[in-house]
Every structure is written in C-alpha cells, then in structure tokens.
Coordinates of C-alpha atoms in Angstrom, one line a residue:
Chain A
X1 CA -9.0 -24.6 -14.0
X2 CA -12.5 -23.2 -13.8
X3 CA -13.4 -19.7 -12.7
X4 CA -12.3 -18.7 -9.3
X5 CA -14.7 -19.4 -6.5
X6 CA -17.9 -17.4 -7.1
X7 CA -16.0 -14.4 -8.3
X8 CA -18.3 -12.3 -10.5
X9 CA -15.5 -10.0 -11.6
X10 CA -13.4 -13.0 -12.8
X11 CA -16.3 -14.8 -14.4
X12 CA -17.5 -11.8 -16.4
X13 CA -14.2 -11.6 -18.3
X14 CA -13.3 -15.2 -18.3
X15 CA -16.7 -16.4 -19.8
X16 CA -16.5 -13.7 -22.4
X17 CA -13.2 -15.2 -23.6
X18 CA -13.5 -19.0 -23.0
X19 CA -15.8 -21.7 -24.1
X20 CA -15.4 -23.4 -20.7
X21 CA -18.5 -25.6 -20.0
X22 CA -18.4 -24.4 -16.3
X23 CA -19.5 -21.0 -17.6
X24 CA -22.8 -22.3 -19.0
X25 CA -25.0 -20.8 -16.4
X26 CA -23.6 -17.3 -17.1
X27 CA -22.8 -17.8 -20.8
X28 CA -22.1 -14.6 -22.7
X29 CA -23.0 -15.7 -26.2
X30 CA -21.2 -14.8 -29.4
X31 CA -18.2 -13.5 -27.6
X32 CA -16.4 -16.5 -26.2
X33 CA -13.9 -17.7 -28.9
X34 CA -11.0 -19.4 -27.1
X35 CA -11.6 -23.2 -27.2
X36 CA -11.5 -25.3 -24.0
X37 CA -8.1 -26.7 -24.9
X38 CA -6.6 -23.3 -24.6
X39 CA -8.1 -22.6 -21.2
X40 CA -4.8 -21.5 -19.7
X41 CA -4.7 -18.7 -22.3
X42 CA -8.1 -17.3 -21.4
X43 CA -7.2 -17.7 -17.8
X44 CA -4.1 -15.7 -18.0
X45 CA -5.7 -13.1 -20.3
X46 CA -8.4 -12.6 -17.7
X47 CA -5.7 -12.3 -15.0
X48 CA -3.8 -9.7 -17.1
X49 CA -6.9 -7.8 -17.8
X50 CA -7.8 -7.5 -14.1
X51 CA -4.2 -6.7 -13.1
X52 CA -4.2 -3.9 -15.6
X53 CA -7.5 -2.6 -14.4
X54 CA -6.7 -2.8 -10.7
X55 CA -3.3 -1.2 -11.0
X56 CA -4.6 1.7 -13.1
X57 CA -7.6 2.2 -10.8
X58 CA -5.3 2.3 -7.8
X59 CA -3.0 4.9 -9.5
X60 CA -5.9 7.1 -10.5
X61 CA -7.4 6.9 -7.1
X62 CA -4.1 8.0 -5.6
X63 CA -4.2 11.1 -7.8
X64 CA -7.8 11.7 -6.6
X65 CA -6.7 11.2 -3.0
X66 CA -3.8 13.7 -3.3
X67 CA -6.3 16.3 -4.6
X68 CA -8.9 15.4 -2.0
X69 CA -6.5 15.5 0.8
X70 CA -5.2 19.0 -0.1
X71 CA -8.7 20.4 -0.7
X72 CA -10.0 19.0 2.6
X73 CA -6.9 20.1 4.6
X74 CA -7.4 23.5 3.0
X75 CA -11.0 23.6 4.3
X76 CA -9.8 22.5 7.8
X77 CA -7.2 25.2 7.9
X78 CA -9.6 27.9 6.6
X79 CA -7.8 28.4 3.3
X80 CA -8.6 27.5 -0.3
X81 CA -6.2 24.6 -1.2
X82 CA -5.3 23.9 -4.8
X83 CA -7.7 25.7 -7.1
X84 CA -5.7 26.9 -10.1
X85 CA -5.6 24.2 -12.7
X86 CA -8.8 22.6 -13.8
X87 CA -12.2 22.9 -12.1
X88 CA -11.6 23.1 -8.3
X89 CA -7.9 22.4 -9.0
X90 CA -8.7 18.9 -10.1
X91 CA -5.7 18.7 -12.4
X92 CA -3.1 19.7 -9.8
X93 CA -2.0 16.1 -9.0
X94 CA -1.3 15.6 -12.7
X95 CA 1.0 18.6 -12.6
X96 CA 2.6 17.1 -9.5
X97 CA 3.1 13.7 -11.2
X98 CA 4.8 15.4 -14.2
X99 CA 7.0 17.4 -11.9
X100 CA 8.1 14.4 -9.9
X101 CA 8.8 12.4 -13.1
X102 CA 11.0 15.0 -14.7
X103 CA 13.1 15.9 -11.7
X104 CA 16.8 15.0 -11.8
X105 CA 17.5 11.5 -10.4
X106 CA 20.3 11.9 -7.9
X107 CA 22.0 8.9 -6.5
X108 CA 24.2 9.5 -3.4
X109 CA 27.8 8.3 -3.7
X110 CA 27.7 6.3 -0.5
X111 CA 24.6 4.4 -1.4
X112 CA 24.3 0.7 -1.8
X113 CA 22.9 0.9 -5.4
X114 CA 21.0 -2.4 -5.6
X115 CA 19.1 -2.0 -2.3
X116 CA 18.7 1.7 -3.0
X117 CA 16.7 0.8 -6.1
X118 CA 14.8 -2.2 -4.7
X119 CA 13.5 -0.3 -1.6
X120 CA 10.9 1.9 -3.3
X121 CA 9.7 -1.0 -5.4
X122 CA 9.1 -3.1 -2.3
X123 CA 7.2 -0.2 -0.9
X124 CA 4.6 -0.1 -3.7
X125 CA 4.2 -3.6 -5.0
X126 CA 2.7 -5.3 -1.9
X127 CA 0.0 -2.6 -1.6
X128 CA -1.3 -3.6 -5.0
X129 CA -1.9 -7.1 -3.7
X130 CA -4.4 -5.9 -1.1
X131 CA -7.0 -4.7 -3.6
X132 CA -7.8 -8.0 -5.3
X133 CA -8.7 -9.8 -2.1
X134 CA -11.2 -7.2 -0.8
X135 CA -14.9 -7.9 -1.4
X136 CA -16.3 -4.8 -3.0
X137 CA -19.8 -6.4 -3.2
X138 CA -21.5 -9.7 -2.5
X139 CA -19.8 -11.2 -5.5
X140 CA -17.5 -8.4 -6.6
X141 CA -14.1 -9.7 -5.6
X142 CA -11.3 -11.1 -7.6
X143 CA -10.2 -13.9 -5.3
X144 CA -11.7 -15.1 -2.0
X145 CA -8.7 -16.7 -0.4
X146 CA -9.6 -18.5 2.8
X147 CA -7.1 -16.6 4.9
X148 CA -7.9 -13.1 3.8
X149 CA -7.6 -11.4 7.2
X150 CA -4.1 -12.7 7.9
X151 CA -3.1 -12.1 4.3
X152 CA -3.9 -8.4 4.6
X153 CA -2.0 -8.1 7.8
X154 CA 1.0 -10.0 6.4
X155 CA 1.2 -8.0 3.2
X156 CA 1.0 -4.7 5.0
X157 CA 3.9 -5.9 7.3
X158 CA 6.3 -6.0 4.3
X159 CA 6.7 -2.3 4.2
X160 CA 8.8 -2.3 7.4
X161 CA 11.5 -4.2 5.5
X162 CA 11.3 -1.6 2.7
X163 CA 11.7 1.3 5.1
X164 CA 14.8 -0.3 6.7
X165 CA 16.3 -1.0 3.3
X166 CA 15.8 2.6 2.2
X167 CA 17.2 3.9 5.4
X168 CA 20.3 1.8 5.2
X169 CA 21.0 2.0 1.4
X170 CA 21.0 5.8 1.4
X171 CA 24.3 5.8 3.4
X172 CA 23.1 8.8 5.4
X173 CA 22.8 9.2 9.1
X174 CA 19.5 11.0 9.1
X175 CA 18.1 8.3 6.8
X176 CA 19.3 5.4 8.9
X177 CA 18.0 6.9 12.1
X178 CA 14.7 7.6 10.4
X179 CA 14.6 4.0 9.1
X180 CA 15.3 2.4 12.5
X181 CA 12.8 4.6 14.2
X182 CA 10.2 3.7 11.6
X183 CA 10.9 0.0 12.0
X184 CA 10.6 0.2 15.8
X185 CA 7.3 1.9 15.4
X186 CA 5.9 -0.3 12.6
X187 CA 6.8 -3.5 14.5
X188 CA 5.3 -2.3 17.7
X189 CA 2.0 -1.2 16.1
X190 CA 1.6 -4.5 14.2
X191 CA 1.0 -6.3 17.5
X192 CA -2.1 -4.4 18.7
X193 CA -3.3 -4.4 15.1
X194 CA -3.2 -8.1 14.8
X195 CA -4.7 -8.8 18.2
X196 CA -7.6 -6.5 17.6
X197 CA -8.2 -8.1 14.2
X198 CA -8.5 -11.4 16.1
X199 CA -11.7 -10.0 17.7
X200 CA -13.2 -9.7 14.2
X201 CA -12.1 -13.2 13.4
X202 CA -13.8 -14.6 16.5
X203 CA -17.1 -13.0 15.6
X204 CA -16.9 -14.2 12.0
X205 CA -15.6 -17.7 12.8
X206 CA -13.6 -17.5 9.6
X207 CA -10.5 -15.9 8.2
X208 CA -12.2 -15.2 4.8
X209 CA -13.0 -11.5 4.2
X210 CA -16.3 -12.3 2.6
X211 CA -17.5 -14.2 5.6
X212 CA -16.2 -11.4 7.9
X213 CA -18.6 -9.1 6.0
X214 CA -21.4 -11.6 6.1
X215 CA -21.1 -12.1 9.8
X216 CA -21.6 -8.4 10.7
X217 CA -25.3 -8.1 11.5
X218 CA -24.3 -5.2 13.7
X219 CA -21.2 -3.5 12.2
X220 CA -18.1 -4.4 14.1
X221 CA -17.4 -0.7 14.8
X222 CA -20.5 -0.5 16.9
X223 CA -20.3 -4.1 18.2
X224 CA -16.7 -3.9 19.4
X225 CA -15.8 -0.2 19.6
X226 CA -12.6 -0.9 21.6
X227 CA -11.2 -3.1 18.8
X228 CA -12.2 -0.5 16.2
X229 CA -10.4 2.3 18.1
X230 CA -7.2 0.2 18.5
X231 CA -7.3 -0.9 14.9
X232 CA -7.9 2.6 13.6
X233 CA -5.0 4.1 15.6
X234 CA -2.7 1.3 14.9
X235 CA -3.3 1.4 11.1
X236 CA -2.7 5.2 11.2
X237 CA 0.7 4.4 12.7
X238 CA 1.3 1.6 10.2
X239 CA 0.6 4.1 7.3
X240 CA 3.2 6.5 8.7
X241 CA 0.5 9.2 8.6
X242 CA 0.3 12.1 10.9
X243 CA 0.2 12.2 14.0
X244 CA 2.6 9.2 13.8
X245 CA 4.7 10.6 10.9
X246 CA 7.8 10.6 13.0
X247 CA 9.7 8.8 10.3
X248 CA 9.8 11.8 8.1
X249 CA 9.6 14.5 10.8
X250 CA 11.1 17.4 8.8
X251 CA 11.7 19.4 12.1
X252 CA 14.2 16.8 13.5
X253 CA 15.2 14.3 10.8
X254 CA 15.2 16.2 7.5
X255 CA 13.0 13.7 5.7
X256 CA 13.7 10.5 7.5
X257 CA 14.4 7.4 5.5
X258 CA 13.6 9.1 2.2
X259 CA 16.1 12.0 2.6
X260 CA 18.3 10.9 -0.2
X261 CA 15.6 9.8 -2.6
X262 CA 14.7 12.1 -5.5
X263 CA 12.7 12.1 -8.7
X264 CA 10.5 9.0 -9.4
X265 CA 12.1 6.9 -6.6
X266 CA 10.8 9.5 -4.1
X267 CA 7.6 9.4 -6.1
X268 CA 7.2 5.7 -5.6
X269 CA 7.4 6.2 -1.8
X270 CA 4.9 8.9 -2.0
X271 CA 2.7 6.7 -4.2
X272 CA 3.1 3.7 -1.8
X273 CA 2.1 5.7 1.2
X274 CA -1.0 7.2 -0.4
X275 CA -2.0 3.9 -1.9
X276 CA -1.6 2.2 1.4
X277 CA -4.0 4.7 2.9
X278 CA -6.6 3.8 0.3
X279 CA -6.0 0.0 0.8
X280 CA -6.1 0.3 4.6
X281 CA -9.3 2.2 4.5
X282 CA -10.8 -0.6 2.4
X283 CA -9.6 -3.1 5.0
X284 CA -11.2 -1.1 7.8
X285 CA -14.5 -0.9 5.9
X286 CA -14.4 -4.7 5.5
X287 CA -13.3 -5.5 9.0
X288 CA -15.4 -3.0 11.0
X289 CA -18.0 -1.1 8.9
X290 CA -19.7 -4.2 7.5
X291 CA -18.2 -3.9 4.0
X292 CA -20.8 -4.0 1.3
X293 CA -23.8 -4.5 3.6
X294 CA -26.2 -1.6 3.9
X295 CA -29.8 -1.0 4.9
X296 CA -31.5 -4.0 3.2
X297 CA -34.8 -2.1 2.5
X298 CA -33.1 0.2 0.0
X299 CA -32.7 -1.2 -3.5
X300 CA -29.1 0.1 -3.8
X301 CA -26.3 -2.4 -4.7
X302 CA -23.7 -3.3 -2.1
X303 CA -20.8 -1.7 -4.1
X304 CA -22.3 1.7 -3.5
X305 CA -22.3 1.3 0.2
X306 CA -18.8 0.0 0.1
X307 CA -17.5 3.0 -1.8
X308 CA -19.4 5.4 0.4
X309 CA -17.9 4.0 3.5
X310 CA -14.5 3.8 1.9
X311 CA -14.5 7.6 1.2
X312 CA -15.8 8.2 4.7
X313 CA -12.8 6.3 6.3
X314 CA -10.3 8.1 4.0
X315 CA -11.9 11.4 5.2
X316 CA -11.3 10.3 8.8
X317 CA -7.6 9.7 8.0
X318 CA -7.4 13.2 6.5
X319 CA -9.2 14.6 9.5
X320 CA -6.6 13.0 11.8
X321 CA -3.8 14.6 9.8
X322 CA -5.4 18.0 9.9
X323 CA -6.2 17.9 13.6
X324 CA -3.6 16.1 15.8
X325 CA -0.1 17.4 16.5
X326 CA 2.8 15.1 15.9
X327 CA 3.8 12.8 18.8
X328 CA 7.3 12.3 20.1
X329 CA 9.0 9.0 19.5
X330 CA 8.8 8.0 23.2
X331 CA 5.2 9.0 23.3
X332 CA 4.5 6.8 20.3
X333 CA 6.2 3.8 21.8
X334 CA 4.5 4.2 25.1
X335 CA 1.1 4.5 23.4
X336 CA 1.7 1.3 21.6
X337 CA 3.0 -0.8 24.4
X338 CA 1.3 0.7 27.5
X339 CA -2.0 1.6 25.8
X340 CA -3.1 -0.1 22.7
X341 CA -1.5 -3.5 23.4
X342 CA -3.4 -3.8 26.7
X343 CA -6.6 -2.4 25.2
X344 CA -6.5 -4.9 22.4
X345 CA -6.0 -7.8 24.9
X346 CA -9.0 -6.6 26.9
X347 CA -11.0 -6.4 23.7
X348 CA -10.2 -10.0 22.7
X349 CA -10.8 -11.3 26.2
X350 CA -14.3 -9.7 26.4
X351 CA -15.3 -10.8 22.9
X352 CA -14.1 -14.4 23.5
X353 CA -15.9 -14.6 26.9
X354 CA -19.2 -13.3 25.5
X355 CA -18.9 -15.6 22.5
X356 CA -18.2 -18.5 24.8
X357 CA -21.4 -17.7 26.8
X358 CA -23.6 -17.1 23.7
X359 CA -22.0 -19.1 20.9
X360 CA -25.0 -18.6 18.6
X361 CA -26.5 -15.3 19.7
X362 CA -30.0 -14.1 18.9
X363 CA -30.6 -10.4 18.1
X364 CA -31.4 -9.5 21.7
X365 CA -28.3 -11.3 22.9
X366 CA -26.3 -9.4 20.3
X367 CA -27.6 -6.1 21.6
X368 CA -26.7 -7.2 25.1
X369 CA -23.2 -8.1 24.0
X370 CA -22.9 -4.8 22.3
X371 CA -23.8 -3.1 25.6
X372 CA -21.2 -5.1 27.5
X373 CA -18.6 -4.1 24.9
X374 CA -19.5 -0.5 25.2
X375 CA -19.3 -0.5 29.0
X376 CA -15.8 -2.2 28.8
X377 CA -14.8 0.3 26.0
X378 CA -15.7 3.4 28.0
X379 CA -14.3 2.1 31.2
X380 CA -11.0 0.8 29.9
X381 CA -10.3 3.9 27.7
X382 CA -11.1 6.2 30.7
X383 CA -8.8 4.2 33.1
X384 CA -5.9 3.9 30.5
X385 CA -6.3 7.6 29.7
X386 CA -5.9 8.4 33.4
X387 CA -2.8 6.2 33.6
X388 CA -1.2 7.2 30.4
X389 CA -1.9 10.9 30.2
X390 CA 0.9 12.1 32.5
X391 CA 3.2 9.9 30.4
X392 CA 2.0 11.4 27.2
X393 CA 1.6 15.1 28.0
X394 CA 3.9 15.6 31.0
X395 CA 7.1 17.6 30.4
X396 CA 9.1 15.5 32.8
X397 CA 10.7 12.6 31.0
X398 CA 12.9 10.1 32.8
X399 CA 15.8 9.9 30.3
X400 CA 16.7 6.3 31.2
X401 CA 13.2 5.0 30.4
X402 CA 13.3 6.5 26.9
X403 CA 15.0 3.7 25.1
X404 CA 14.2 4.8 21.6
X405 CA 14.4 8.5 22.1
X406 CA 17.6 9.5 20.4
X407 CA 17.5 13.2 21.2
Chain B
X1 CA 0.3 -26.0 -17.5
X2 CA -0.1 -22.5 -16.0
X3 CA 0.7 -23.8 -12.5
X4 CA 3.9 -25.3 -13.9
X5 CA 5.0 -22.1 -15.5
X6 CA 4.3 -20.2 -12.3
X7 CA 6.1 -22.8 -10.3
X8 CA 9.3 -22.6 -12.4
X9 CA 9.3 -18.8 -12.2
X10 CA 8.9 -18.9 -8.4
X11 CA 11.5 -21.7 -8.1
X12 CA 13.9 -19.7 -10.2
X13 CA 13.4 -16.6 -8.0
X14 CA 13.9 -18.8 -4.9
X15 CA 17.1 -20.3 -6.2
X16 CA 18.5 -17.0 -7.4
X17 CA 17.8 -15.1 -4.2
X18 CA 19.2 -18.0 -2.1
X19 CA 22.4 -18.0 -4.2
X20 CA 22.7 -14.3 -3.7
X21 CA 22.3 -14.8 0.1
X22 CA 25.2 -17.2 0.0
X23 CA 27.6 -15.6 -2.4
X24 CA 27.2 -11.8 -2.0
X25 CA 30.1 -10.4 -0.1
X26 CA 28.0 -7.7 1.5
X27 CA 26.4 -9.2 4.5
X28 CA 23.6 -6.6 4.5
X29 CA 22.6 -7.6 1.0
X30 CA 22.6 -11.2 2.2
X31 CA 20.1 -10.3 4.9
X32 CA 17.8 -8.5 2.4
X33 CA 18.0 -11.4 -0.2
X34 CA 17.1 -13.8 2.7
X35 CA 13.9 -11.9 3.0
X36 CA 13.3 -12.2 -0.8
X37 CA 13.9 -16.0 -0.7
X38 CA 11.4 -16.2 2.2
X39 CA 8.9 -14.4 0.1
X40 CA 9.3 -16.8 -2.8
X41 CA 9.1 -19.7 -0.4
X42 CA 5.7 -18.3 0.7
X43 CA 4.5 -18.2 -2.9
X44 CA 5.5 -21.9 -3.2
X45 CA 3.1 -22.6 -0.2
X46 CA 0.4 -20.7 -2.1
X47 CA 0.9 -22.9 -5.1
X48 CA 0.4 -26.0 -2.9
X49 CA -2.8 -24.2 -1.7
X50 CA -1.5 -24.2 1.8
X51 CA -2.6 -20.6 2.1
X52 CA -2.4 -20.3 5.9
X53 CA 1.2 -21.5 6.1
X54 CA 2.2 -19.2 3.2
X55 CA 0.6 -16.2 4.8
X56 CA 2.1 -16.9 8.2
X57 CA 5.5 -17.3 6.4
X58 CA 5.1 -13.8 5.0
X59 CA 3.9 -12.4 8.3
X60 CA 6.5 -13.9 10.5
X61 CA 9.6 -14.3 8.3
X62 CA 9.4 -11.4 5.9
X63 CA 7.6 -8.9 8.1
X64 CA 9.4 -9.6 11.4
X65 CA 12.3 -12.0 11.4
X66 CA 14.2 -10.7 8.4
X67 CA 13.7 -7.1 9.6
X68 CA 15.3 -8.2 12.9
X69 CA 18.1 -10.0 11.1
X70 CA 18.7 -6.9 9.0
X71 CA 18.8 -4.7 12.1
X72 CA 21.3 -7.0 13.9
X73 CA 23.5 -7.2 10.8
X74 CA 24.0 -3.4 11.1
X75 CA 26.0 -4.1 14.2
X76 CA 28.7 -6.1 12.2
X77 CA 31.9 -4.2 12.0
X78 CA 32.8 -4.4 8.3
X79 CA 29.5 -4.9 6.5
X80 CA 30.7 -4.6 2.9
X81 CA 33.4 -7.2 3.1
X82 CA 32.5 -9.3 6.1
X83 CA 31.8 -12.5 4.2
X84 CA 35.0 -12.4 2.1
X85 CA 37.9 -14.7 2.6
X86 CA 38.0 -17.9 4.5
X87 CA 40.8 -20.4 4.2
X88 CA 38.4 -23.3 4.5
X89 CA 35.8 -22.0 2.1
X90 CA 36.4 -24.7 -0.6
X91 CA 36.3 -27.6 1.8
X92 CA 33.3 -26.3 3.6
X93 CA 31.4 -25.8 0.4
X94 CA 32.0 -29.4 -0.6
X95 CA 31.0 -30.6 2.9
X96 CA 27.8 -28.6 2.9
X97 CA 26.8 -29.8 -0.6
X98 CA 27.4 -33.4 0.4
X99 CA 25.3 -33.0 3.5
X100 CA 22.5 -31.5 1.5
X101 CA 22.6 -34.3 -1.0
X102 CA 22.6 -36.8 1.8
X103 CA 19.5 -35.2 3.5
X104 CA 17.7 -34.9 0.1
X105 CA 18.4 -38.5 -0.8
X106 CA 17.0 -39.6 2.6
X107 CA 13.8 -37.6 2.0
X108 CA 13.4 -38.8 -1.5
X109 CA 13.9 -42.5 -0.6
X110 CA 11.8 -42.4 2.6
X111 CA 8.5 -44.2 2.4
X112 CA 6.1 -41.6 3.7
X113 CA 3.1 -43.9 3.6
X114 CA 4.6 -46.0 6.3
X115 CA 2.7 -44.3 9.1
X116 CA -0.7 -43.7 7.6
X117 CA -2.3 -42.9 11.0
X118 CA -4.5 -39.9 11.9
X119 CA -1.7 -37.4 12.3
X120 CA -0.1 -38.1 8.9
X121 CA -3.5 -37.9 7.2
X122 CA -4.2 -34.6 8.8
X123 CA -0.7 -33.4 7.9
X124 CA -1.6 -34.2 4.3
X125 CA -4.6 -31.9 4.8
X126 CA -2.3 -29.1 5.8
X127 CA -1.1 -29.0 2.2
X128 CA -4.4 -29.0 0.5
X129 CA -8.1 -28.8 1.3
X130 CA -9.6 -32.0 2.7
X131 CA -13.1 -33.3 2.9
X132 CA -14.6 -34.4 6.2
X133 CA -16.9 -37.5 6.7
X134 CA -19.9 -35.7 5.2
X135 CA -17.9 -34.6 2.1
X136 CA -17.7 -30.9 3.0
X137 CA -14.5 -29.1 2.2
X138 CA -12.4 -28.1 5.2
X139 CA -9.8 -25.5 4.7
X140 CA -6.3 -26.1 5.9
X141 CA -6.7 -23.4 8.6
X142 CA -9.3 -25.5 10.3
X143 CA -6.9 -28.5 10.4
X144 CA -4.1 -26.4 11.8
X145 CA -6.3 -25.0 14.5
X146 CA -7.5 -28.5 15.4
X147 CA -4.1 -30.0 15.4
X148 CA -2.6 -27.2 17.5
X149 CA -5.3 -27.1 20.1
X150 CA -6.0 -30.8 20.3
X151 CA -3.3 -33.2 19.2
X152 CA -0.2 -31.1 19.8
X153 CA -1.4 -28.9 22.7
X154 CA 1.6 -29.7 24.9
X155 CA 4.2 -29.0 22.2
X156 CA 2.4 -25.7 21.4
X157 CA 2.4 -24.6 25.1
X158 CA 6.1 -25.6 25.4
X159 CA 7.0 -23.5 22.4
X160 CA 5.1 -20.6 24.0
X161 CA 7.0 -21.2 27.2
X162 CA 10.4 -21.1 25.3
X163 CA 9.4 -17.8 23.7
X164 CA 8.4 -16.4 27.1
X165 CA 11.7 -17.5 28.7
X166 CA 13.7 -15.9 25.9
X167 CA 11.7 -12.7 26.3
X168 CA 12.3 -12.6 30.0
X169 CA 16.0 -13.4 29.5
X170 CA 16.4 -10.5 27.0
X171 CA 14.7 -8.1 29.5
X172 CA 16.9 -9.4 32.3
X173 CA 20.0 -8.8 30.3
X174 CA 18.8 -5.3 29.5
X175 CA 18.1 -4.6 33.2
X176 CA 21.5 -5.8 34.2
X177 CA 23.2 -3.5 31.7
X178 CA 21.1 -0.5 32.7
X179 CA 21.8 -1.3 36.4
X180 CA 25.6 -1.2 35.7
X181 CA 25.2 2.2 34.1
X182 CA 23.4 3.5 37.2
X183 CA 26.2 2.4 39.5
X184 CA 28.7 4.3 37.5

C-alpha cells in the first residue's frame, strides 16, 4: 500500500506521517512517526486530510464564483453589482450563505420524503469526486486513474438522476415537468459531449487525464476547434446554465425541479450547480487547453498556468450567461440532435482519418492537421448554421414535430 | 486491511439498497434504489481495479438506464402501492431464493481453470492490470479494446445491430402512432 502512483500531493502528506520505506527518496525527516505496521492508518489519515482540503477548497471557490459571477454580470450589464459588504462586496456570498441556512425548511405534504431528501445530496456529492482526478500540475494530482476521461463523463452524468428524483419527489406538476425536461436535455447533450471527448482520446492514445495533457503539443482547442466548440456548448447545457437553463425557467415553470425546495436543500442544489461549473471548467482546461502546460521558456510552475486557464474558462461561462437569450425547449433539442451530434461525428471522423494517415506526426504534419481541422470546422459550422438557423430562429413551428414542447 | 473495510462497507450498501429495491412497496423508490445498488456495484469493480468496467457501469447504468427506468415507472398507475399484495408472494420468494442458491453453488463449484486458453487469460486481465511479454503493465482498458476489436468483433457488431434494430423499431412505432393521429 505505497503512495499512489507518482502523486506529489499524496506523497507529501503520506511521507510526513509514515515510515514507509518507499518514501525514502522523498523522506521528510523528523516528522514521520507512524510505523510501517500501521501503514493503513497513515494511508487513511492522508486520505482524510485531502478529502477535507478538497471539500473546503471547493466550497470556498463556490463562494468566490458567486461573487465573481455577480460582479462580472454587473459589469456586462453596465451596473455595479454587489458592492456593500466588504471590499468590492467580497463578503456578499457569506451573507447569502447565512441567509440560505437560516431560512425555514418547508416540506410539501405531497412529497416523497426519502427521495426528497436524497436528491440534493446526489446533486452535490458526485461533483466533489471530479476534483481529485484532475491534474493541476505535472505531479499535482491526487489520483491518476487510468480511465480519467470516461470517469469524468460518468460522474457528471449522475446529476440527471438527481434532477429526476427532485422533480418527482416534490409532488408538484411544475417540478415534474421541469425534471422531465431537464432529463431529456441532459441525456441528449451527453451524447455529443462523449463523442467530442473521443477526439481528445484519439489524440492522446490514452484515457488517463495526465497523458491527455502531456499529448497536447498544440492545445486541443486550436488543434480540433470543432470538438472544442461542441464540448463547450454541450457542457454549458449539462450544467443547466444559461442559455440552456430551461429547467428553471422562471417565466414558464416557476423554478423547475427545485420549485418546492427551500432553505439548505435549495442551497445544496445551488451549491451543486456552481461547483459543477468550476469542475467542468477544470475538465475543459484539461481536455482542450493543455492543462498545466504553458510556454516552456518561462520559469513559471504548471499550476499557475492551470489556474489562469481555469479562471478564463469560468469567465467564458459567465460571459455566455450574460450574453445569450434563453432558448426554447424545442430549439434546445434540435440543436443537440440536428447540430451538435452531427458536428461531433464529423470531428471524430476527421481526427481519426488524419491520425490514421499520420500515426506519429512531426511538428509540420501537426500544423497541417490543424489546418485541415480548421477548414472542416469553418465549413461544417457554416453549412449547419445555414441548415439549422430557420429551425432555431424562425417563428413558424410545426407543432407535430415538437415532441418535447409542452406549451 | 483497509481494502477489506472498504469492501465490507460497499457490500453492505449494495445489499441494503438491493433489499430496498425488492421490498419497498413504492415502485418509484425501487427504481431509485436500483440506481444506488448499481452505483455500489461500480465501486466493487473499482476495488477489483477493473476501473474501465466500473466507470462504464456508472455511465451506462446509473447515468442512463436507471433514469430511463425511473421515467418509465412514472407511467405505472398506482405508484405508491403497486408492488403490494400478491397471493403467490411467499412461494415465489422461496423459489427465487432456491434458484439463486443453485446458481451460486454452480459458480462456486465450477473449475474455472479448466479452460486456460488465451481468452480466459485475457479475461483475467480485465479484472486487474496484466503484464505483457516484455513485462510492461497493460491497463485493463487496453485488453478490453483488443478483445472487442479482435477476438469478439462479430459479437460486438451483432450487439450494435440489435441496438440499431431496436432504435428503428421504436421510431417506427412512434411514426405509426403519429400517422394515426393525422388521419383523425
């Protein structure tokens, strides 16, 4: 039960605690006090330390995100945003958290109590599991599981179950319609998301997130712009963020699947959504923006590049929310099935073909492949835009074709 | 030691949620607890370091299949009391337990080393990481990919064909129903 494979974060705590001989190369003298026979104790203490650290870091970053999102949207809409409590309104999310915690906890009479309580927990817990597998630096990860790409996609897919449970358990029509709509949307957008992630896997030749980062000599966002576009749009939809926040469209569904949730149960949904935004941004940085890699001539550690790109992607999500108007449910479904699905298939086809022609590309061949990908990207987006735009913007809707439109 | 503790916790969760699937009278709760038992099953795969199978278990069964089951369960007429009352409940419980014991005893007594050919060796590699001829670790994902695209390619294609057929069948049914609405 030695330290996890090459994990610097694990090692630095574990070797402080244990007298494990496998730590000898990085021995931290005078501190290690637990004998080798009690290895399991130091192992679990390390695990508990990192769980504690990651959970708290995630919670604090959610507070930061709430503040940042409000400030930034304020800037976008030419107003001030929160600015009363603390410097630049920095303490506003704390006030928010206190307000949410002390609200009255109302449980609707018609609710299914058990599922009603389980749903918000199932929304939050899986998101915590994404943070440990992401490589924040060359060796700064907690665990490097060999199937990281699929793991991330699988863990993010659990939230559709939670949404359905919440919608059902509330015993409210608005909630159940919101839940079913959300599930239809989440299941459809998982498909283009998974297929465009396959393009990343083909380039890396591995499902491990560390190797995905190491394989990106050119960042995947530049190398395969089509996959990046599809993944970005699909993950915006997966996060229930605007312009895809049809699940909680106040104008037509009250508040969707969380209509009947109050107090900290509502707070957990809120927390889950914001934390999923942060986790998803980290995933996008790893998949498409070459993770911790930066310009190699600068003596700056990889963790810095990772966090800079991370904040950049979060800012893009906030920009989406401030800019785009909300889509109708039939527009959302047709975008998923008529647009993104085909685009992701074209992307994987082109990537697979070019990789079959040049299995081990030199740098000039890489640039040539990038050129091909850009030509395909611009061409296919133009053609699909021409085909889809009357579908998305036209006022005439054939009622029979709108399967999910309930209005 | 630690792995054993984790195993017993996961096994307890798996057994508990499976019992709740069987014995809760509310069919919707059964569907939700089915998802939970799938999730604990996936963590058992992780304990066997069959990471790929575990992850696919989460992706397919928790993320998609159990959601579809929960959606279709909503169409049942009396959700809260739908699994109550059956005259043959006692007899069927006994029969099912006997069947399970029979199958389990078969699996326990079966000599799995009988066919130590290539396929069985590689199926052992599905459950943990194997070394190839030059002693380099190969992850189970590699083995699965090689098995699917080399040894079991026809079975894989046939499975895809069945899925395609069911998809076309569902669309055809939908078309027929919509066509009937039009004629009215």
